[in-house]
């Protein structure tokens, strides 16, 4: 019997299957420093212990996307090692802050399977939960991924496409227990804009662009212990028409979120993920631009509001002259990410 693990292929999954993923990961200040070096976020709540304490927290939590990527990375050897592409996200909730020193583990349940008509691949839907060292859930999300079959002739005994919510309800968002924006320092945060200053339908061009190089995306993906072949194995990728390694979609999300600081300086704390799609492939060397649209807003409690934001990332084309979709409803080839999320923001009322 082989001692090595080639990863699961589509026919290896079963509805209701629960997978406890290997390699717990303790989050450190080194992870935070490297994440900052790779993606460039500037949100004050995650940058300064003193700023975070003024907001009622014990110190600076890690950026929620660090926790997301680490938990995601745990799932890759079991879920998407043999993936063609990661397709989307839904029903994401950040349940409690993660701080340096916390240890994260991940568990996934297979909630959907759908074989593609070519009989060579299929889509696997999983609900993943990340927990800390106390067994407390810190985040939960659904993702779906296209996975190769080992044997094209393999029969799939049971298939189902799960019925997923189009958005997380504002009433389901969880505010960190001690979070308090009553002493929020807008000057130190970088902008004066509060909950009341954003209007539903408003679009914000984040102006700046950031190129992602081969070494950077490879290093970032290794930081999250994501081992998917499409990001690293050039021998395998040479068989693909593109012949190039795909950039992990999480790198694009984090880069676009970092760019969103210019215009959303006070909306760094992600509370929920409504949906997300990597709508076109992205390869290293291109420059990422981003814009956001306010889709909805809700006052969660006095002093704390939530903005529902669509974050759109593009490659090699500034956002000022680029439509979100064309006349047929299709994404232009320059659009690489459509990410719908809720973020906490200080309110004056």
PDB file of N, CA, C and O in Angstrom, residues 16 108 133 139 157 266:
ATOM      1  N   UNK A  16     -22.741  14.128   2.447  1.00  0.00           N
ATOM      2  CA  UNK A  16     -22.746  13.934   3.891  1.00  0.00           C
ATOM      3  C   UNK A  16     -21.396  13.577   4.474  1.00  0.00           C
ATOM      4  O   UNK A  16     -21.243  13.517   5.709  1.00  0.00           O
ATOM      5  N   UNK A 108     -14.689  19.939   7.102  1.00  0.00           N
ATOM      6  CA  UNK A 108     -15.591  20.199   5.976  1.00  0.00           C
ATOM      7  C   UNK A 108     -16.620  19.073   5.865  1.00  0.00           C
ATOM      8  O   UNK A 108     -16.321  17.906   6.128  1.00  0.00           O
ATOM      9  N   UNK A 133      -8.386  26.912  19.268  1.00  0.00           N
ATOM     10  CA  UNK A 133      -7.881  25.880  20.178  1.00  0.00           C
ATOM     11  C   UNK A 133      -8.865  25.543  21.293  1.00  0.00           C
ATOM     12  O   UNK A 133      -8.713  24.513  21.976  1.00  0.00           O
ATOM     13  N   UNK A 139     -15.042  30.798  11.980  1.00  0.00           N
ATOM     14  CA  UNK A 139     -15.631  31.146  10.690  1.00  0.00           C
ATOM     15  C   UNK A 139     -16.243  29.908  10.058  1.00  0.00           C
ATOM     16  O   UNK A 139     -15.882  28.770  10.383  1.00  0.00           O
ATOM     17  N   UNK A 157     -22.956   7.756  -7.491  1.00  0.00           N
ATOM     18  CA  UNK A 157     -24.219   7.166  -7.037  1.00  0.00           C
ATOM     19  C   UNK A 157     -25.288   8.171  -6.625  1.00  0.00           C
ATOM     20  O   UNK A 157     -26.474   7.918  -6.789  1.00  0.00           O
ATOM     21  N   UNK A 266     -12.470  52.709   6.785  1.00  0.00           N
ATOM     22  CA  UNK A 266     -13.069  52.332   8.063  1.00  0.00           C
ATOM     23  C   UNK A 266     -13.922  51.069   7.963  1.00  0.00           C
ATOM     24  O   UNK A 266     -14.671  50.743   8.884  1.00  0.00           O
TER      25      UNK A 266
END
